[in-house]
Short mmCIF file of C-alpha atoms and ligand atoms in Angstrom, two decimals:
data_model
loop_
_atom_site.label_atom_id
_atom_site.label_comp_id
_atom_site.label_asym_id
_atom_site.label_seq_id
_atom_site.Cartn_x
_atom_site.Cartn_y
_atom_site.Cartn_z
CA UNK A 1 -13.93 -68.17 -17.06
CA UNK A 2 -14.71 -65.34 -19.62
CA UNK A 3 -17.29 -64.09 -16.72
CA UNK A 4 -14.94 -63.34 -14.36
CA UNK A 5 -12.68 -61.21 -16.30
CA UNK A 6 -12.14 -57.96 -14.27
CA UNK A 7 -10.50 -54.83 -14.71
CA UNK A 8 -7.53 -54.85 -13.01
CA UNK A 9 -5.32 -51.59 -11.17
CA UNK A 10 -2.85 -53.14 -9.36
CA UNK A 11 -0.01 -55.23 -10.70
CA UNK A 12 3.65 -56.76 -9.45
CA UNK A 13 6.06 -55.19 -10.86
CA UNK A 14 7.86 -58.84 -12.31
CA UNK A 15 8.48 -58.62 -15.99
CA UNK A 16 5.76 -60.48 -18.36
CA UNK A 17 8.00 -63.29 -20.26
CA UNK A 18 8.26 -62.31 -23.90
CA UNK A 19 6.69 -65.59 -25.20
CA UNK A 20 3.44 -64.57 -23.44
CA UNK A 21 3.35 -61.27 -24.56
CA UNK A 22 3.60 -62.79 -28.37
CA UNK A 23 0.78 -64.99 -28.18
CA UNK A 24 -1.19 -62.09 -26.76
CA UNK A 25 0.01 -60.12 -30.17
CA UNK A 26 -0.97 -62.91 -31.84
CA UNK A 27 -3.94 -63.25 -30.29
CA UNK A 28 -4.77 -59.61 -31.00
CA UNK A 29 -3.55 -59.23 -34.87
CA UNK A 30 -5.97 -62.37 -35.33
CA UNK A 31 -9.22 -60.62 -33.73
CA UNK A 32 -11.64 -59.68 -36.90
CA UNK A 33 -11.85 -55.95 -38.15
CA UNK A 34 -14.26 -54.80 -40.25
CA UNK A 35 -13.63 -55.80 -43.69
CA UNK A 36 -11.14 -57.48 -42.50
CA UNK A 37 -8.83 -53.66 -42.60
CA UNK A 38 -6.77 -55.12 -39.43
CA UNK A 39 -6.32 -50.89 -38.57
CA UNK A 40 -4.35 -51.51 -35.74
CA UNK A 41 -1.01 -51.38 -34.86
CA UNK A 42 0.70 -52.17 -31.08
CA UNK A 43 3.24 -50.64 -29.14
CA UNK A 44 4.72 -52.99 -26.93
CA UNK A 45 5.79 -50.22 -23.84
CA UNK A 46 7.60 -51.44 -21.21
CA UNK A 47 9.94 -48.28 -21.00
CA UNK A 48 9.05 -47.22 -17.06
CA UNK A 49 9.55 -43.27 -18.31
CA UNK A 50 7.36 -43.83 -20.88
CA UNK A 51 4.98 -45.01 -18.52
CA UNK A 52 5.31 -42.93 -15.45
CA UNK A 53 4.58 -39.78 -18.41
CA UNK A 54 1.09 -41.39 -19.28
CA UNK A 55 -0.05 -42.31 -16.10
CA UNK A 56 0.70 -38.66 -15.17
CA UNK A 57 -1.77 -37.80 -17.86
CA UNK A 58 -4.57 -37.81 -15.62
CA UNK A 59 -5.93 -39.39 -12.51
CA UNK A 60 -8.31 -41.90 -13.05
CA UNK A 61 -5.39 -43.63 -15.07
CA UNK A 62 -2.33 -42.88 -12.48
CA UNK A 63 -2.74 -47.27 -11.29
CA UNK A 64 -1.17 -47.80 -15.16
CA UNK A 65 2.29 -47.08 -14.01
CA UNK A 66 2.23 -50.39 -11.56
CA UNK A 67 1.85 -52.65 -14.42
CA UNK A 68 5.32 -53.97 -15.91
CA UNK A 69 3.77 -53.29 -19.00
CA UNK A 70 1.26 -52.05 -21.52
CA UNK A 71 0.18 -52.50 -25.43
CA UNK A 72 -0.73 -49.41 -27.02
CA UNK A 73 -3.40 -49.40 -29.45
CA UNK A 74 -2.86 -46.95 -32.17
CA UNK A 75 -5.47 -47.02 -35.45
CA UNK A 76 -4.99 -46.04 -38.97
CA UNK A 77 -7.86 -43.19 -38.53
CA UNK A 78 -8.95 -43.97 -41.82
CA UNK A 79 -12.33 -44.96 -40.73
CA UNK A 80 -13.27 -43.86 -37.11
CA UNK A 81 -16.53 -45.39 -36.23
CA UNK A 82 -15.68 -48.76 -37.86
CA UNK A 83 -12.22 -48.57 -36.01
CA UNK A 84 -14.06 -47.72 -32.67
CA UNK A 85 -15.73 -50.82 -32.71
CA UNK A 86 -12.34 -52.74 -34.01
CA UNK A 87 -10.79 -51.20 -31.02
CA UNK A 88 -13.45 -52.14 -28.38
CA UNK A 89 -12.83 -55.94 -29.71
CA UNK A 90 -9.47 -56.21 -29.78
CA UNK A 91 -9.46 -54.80 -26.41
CA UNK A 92 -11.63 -57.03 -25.17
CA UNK A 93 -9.58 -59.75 -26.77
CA UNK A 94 -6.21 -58.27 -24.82
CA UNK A 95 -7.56 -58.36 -21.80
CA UNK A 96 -9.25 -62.51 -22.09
CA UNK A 97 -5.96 -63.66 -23.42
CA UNK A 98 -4.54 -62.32 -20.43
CA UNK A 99 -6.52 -63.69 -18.22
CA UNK A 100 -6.21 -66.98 -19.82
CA UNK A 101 -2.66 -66.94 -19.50
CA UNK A 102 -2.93 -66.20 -15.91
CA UNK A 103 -2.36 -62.35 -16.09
CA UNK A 104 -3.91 -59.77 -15.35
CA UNK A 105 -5.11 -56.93 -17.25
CA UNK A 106 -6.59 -53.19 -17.76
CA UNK A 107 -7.14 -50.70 -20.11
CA UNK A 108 -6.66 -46.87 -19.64
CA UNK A 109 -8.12 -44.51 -22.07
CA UNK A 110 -5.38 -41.34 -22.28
CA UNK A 111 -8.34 -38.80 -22.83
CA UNK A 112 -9.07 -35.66 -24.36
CA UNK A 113 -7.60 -35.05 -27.58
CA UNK A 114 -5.02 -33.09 -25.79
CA UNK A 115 -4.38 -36.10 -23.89
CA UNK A 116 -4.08 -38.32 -26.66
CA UNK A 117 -1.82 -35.98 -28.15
CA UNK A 118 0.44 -35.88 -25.42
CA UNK A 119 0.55 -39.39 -25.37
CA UNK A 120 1.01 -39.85 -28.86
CA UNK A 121 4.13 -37.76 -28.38
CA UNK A 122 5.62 -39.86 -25.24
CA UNK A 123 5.03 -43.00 -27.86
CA UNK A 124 6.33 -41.40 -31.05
CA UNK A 125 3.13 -42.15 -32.79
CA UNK A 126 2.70 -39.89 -35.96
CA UNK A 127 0.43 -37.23 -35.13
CA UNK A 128 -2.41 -38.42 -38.18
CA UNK A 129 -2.79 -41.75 -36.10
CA UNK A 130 -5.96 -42.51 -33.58
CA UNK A 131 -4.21 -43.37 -30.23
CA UNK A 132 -6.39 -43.44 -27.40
CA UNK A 133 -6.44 -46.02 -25.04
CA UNK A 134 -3.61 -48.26 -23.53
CA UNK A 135 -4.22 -52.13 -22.03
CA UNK A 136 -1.84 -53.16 -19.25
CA UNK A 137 -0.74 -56.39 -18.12
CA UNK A 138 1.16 -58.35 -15.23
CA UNK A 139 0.43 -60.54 -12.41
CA UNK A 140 -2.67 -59.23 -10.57
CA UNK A 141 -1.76 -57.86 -7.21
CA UNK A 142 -5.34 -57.25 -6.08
CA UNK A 143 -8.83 -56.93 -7.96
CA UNK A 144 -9.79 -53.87 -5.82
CA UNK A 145 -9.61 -50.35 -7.90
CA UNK A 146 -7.43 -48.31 -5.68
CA UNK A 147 -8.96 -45.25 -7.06
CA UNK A 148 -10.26 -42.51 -4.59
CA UNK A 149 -14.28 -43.02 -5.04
CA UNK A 150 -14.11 -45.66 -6.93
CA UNK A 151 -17.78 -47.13 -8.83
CA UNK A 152 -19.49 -50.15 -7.80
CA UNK A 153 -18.41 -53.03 -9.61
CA UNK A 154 -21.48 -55.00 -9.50
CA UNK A 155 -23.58 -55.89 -12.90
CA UNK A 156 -27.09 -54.69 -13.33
CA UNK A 157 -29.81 -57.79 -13.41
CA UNK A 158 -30.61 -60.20 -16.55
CA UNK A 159 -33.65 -59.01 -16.35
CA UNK A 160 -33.22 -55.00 -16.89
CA UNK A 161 -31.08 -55.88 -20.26
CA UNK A 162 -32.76 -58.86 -21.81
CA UNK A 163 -35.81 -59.01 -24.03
CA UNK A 164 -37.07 -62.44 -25.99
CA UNK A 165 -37.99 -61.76 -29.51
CA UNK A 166 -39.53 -58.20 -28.63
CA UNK A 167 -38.04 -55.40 -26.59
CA UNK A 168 -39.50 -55.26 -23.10
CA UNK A 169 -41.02 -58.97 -23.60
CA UNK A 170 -39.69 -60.71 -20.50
CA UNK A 171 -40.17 -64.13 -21.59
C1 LIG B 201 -13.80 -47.54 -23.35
C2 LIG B 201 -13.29 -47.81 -21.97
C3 LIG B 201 -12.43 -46.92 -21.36
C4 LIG B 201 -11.95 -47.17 -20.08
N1 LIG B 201 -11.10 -46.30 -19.51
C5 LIG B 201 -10.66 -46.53 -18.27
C6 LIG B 201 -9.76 -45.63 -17.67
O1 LIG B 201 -9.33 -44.65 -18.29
N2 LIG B 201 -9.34 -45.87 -16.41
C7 LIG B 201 -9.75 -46.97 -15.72
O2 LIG B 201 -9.31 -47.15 -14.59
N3 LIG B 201 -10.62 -47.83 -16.26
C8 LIG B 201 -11.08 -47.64 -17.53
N4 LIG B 201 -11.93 -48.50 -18.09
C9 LIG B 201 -12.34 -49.72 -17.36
C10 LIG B 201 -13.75 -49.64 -16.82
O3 LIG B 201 -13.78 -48.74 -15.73
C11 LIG B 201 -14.16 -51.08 -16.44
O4 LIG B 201 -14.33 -51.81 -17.60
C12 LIG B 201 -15.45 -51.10 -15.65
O5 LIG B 201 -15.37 -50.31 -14.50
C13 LIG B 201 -15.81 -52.52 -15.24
O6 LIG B 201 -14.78 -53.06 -14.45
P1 LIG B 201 -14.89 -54.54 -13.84
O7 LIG B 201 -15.06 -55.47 -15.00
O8 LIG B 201 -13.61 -54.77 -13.12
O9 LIG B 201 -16.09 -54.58 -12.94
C14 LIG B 201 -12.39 -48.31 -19.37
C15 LIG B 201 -13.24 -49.22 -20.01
C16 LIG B 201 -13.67 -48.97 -21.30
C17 LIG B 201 -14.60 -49.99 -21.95
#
């Protein structure tokens, strides 16, 4: 299962029942942090003005505004490289729950610091907070990324990024 989670762009627009949305906060304020700081805080946003003003922060991130809904991730800032990493695993966390709820999910990144900024302000996040990135969720509509251009999706081979025991020892 865990192999086949995908970004996804396109959403319904039905409303994600609050029960499931809970045990995807609970999934996510039980992910380890380093030393166990738990930086994070969520922002449930479901307001459709509040998204429709950070999708319009820039294009790559304009699909956000079909999902019913998003959590914000916003970080203490007390510790930015260690919260990075937090960040990268609870996301990753947000997005599995999802999917093994039967959802699907995305995550945007706002960003420049400008961007952020703005977005902070659309959120009402205190300006001394990290907020950077935003995961959506809903019912999957399609896998494709609707984005003009859009990257392959493919995965490069074991072999170009595995090593046993030594790097660049194949077997
Ligand atoms: C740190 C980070 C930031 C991302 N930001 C965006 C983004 O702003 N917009 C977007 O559409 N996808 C974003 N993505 C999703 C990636 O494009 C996606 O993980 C990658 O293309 C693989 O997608 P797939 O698993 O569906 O093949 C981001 C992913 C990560 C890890």
């Amino acid at each position: 299962m865990l192999r086949s989670v995908r970004q996804i762009r396109q959403y319904a627009p039905d409303p994600v029942p609050a029960e499931i949305v809970e045990q995807i906060l609970d999934v996510a304020r039980w992910t380890g942090s380093a030393v166990n700081s738990q930086p994070w805080h969520f922002i449930v946003v479901r307001d459709r003005v509040s998204l429709v003003r950070l999708s319009a922060l820039r294009a790559p991130i304009e699909w956000l505004a079909t999902a019913p809904l998003g959590i914000a991730i916003v970080l203490s800032g007390a510790s930015p490289i260690a919260e990075a990493y937090d960040e990268g695993r609870v996301t990753e966390r947000i997005l599995t729950a999802a999917n093994a709820l039967g959802l699907g999910a995305g995550v945007a990144w706002f960003g420049t610091e400008e961007h952020q900024t703005a977005a902070k302000r659309i959120l009402g996040v205190p300006a001394d907070r990290t907020a950077r990135s935003i995961v959506m969720i809903g019912r999957a509509l399609s896998r494709r990324d609707p984005r003009p251009g859009a990257r392959a999706r493919g995965r490069k081979a074991r072999a170009e990024v595995v090593s046993y025991d030594r790097w660049g020892s194949r077997t």
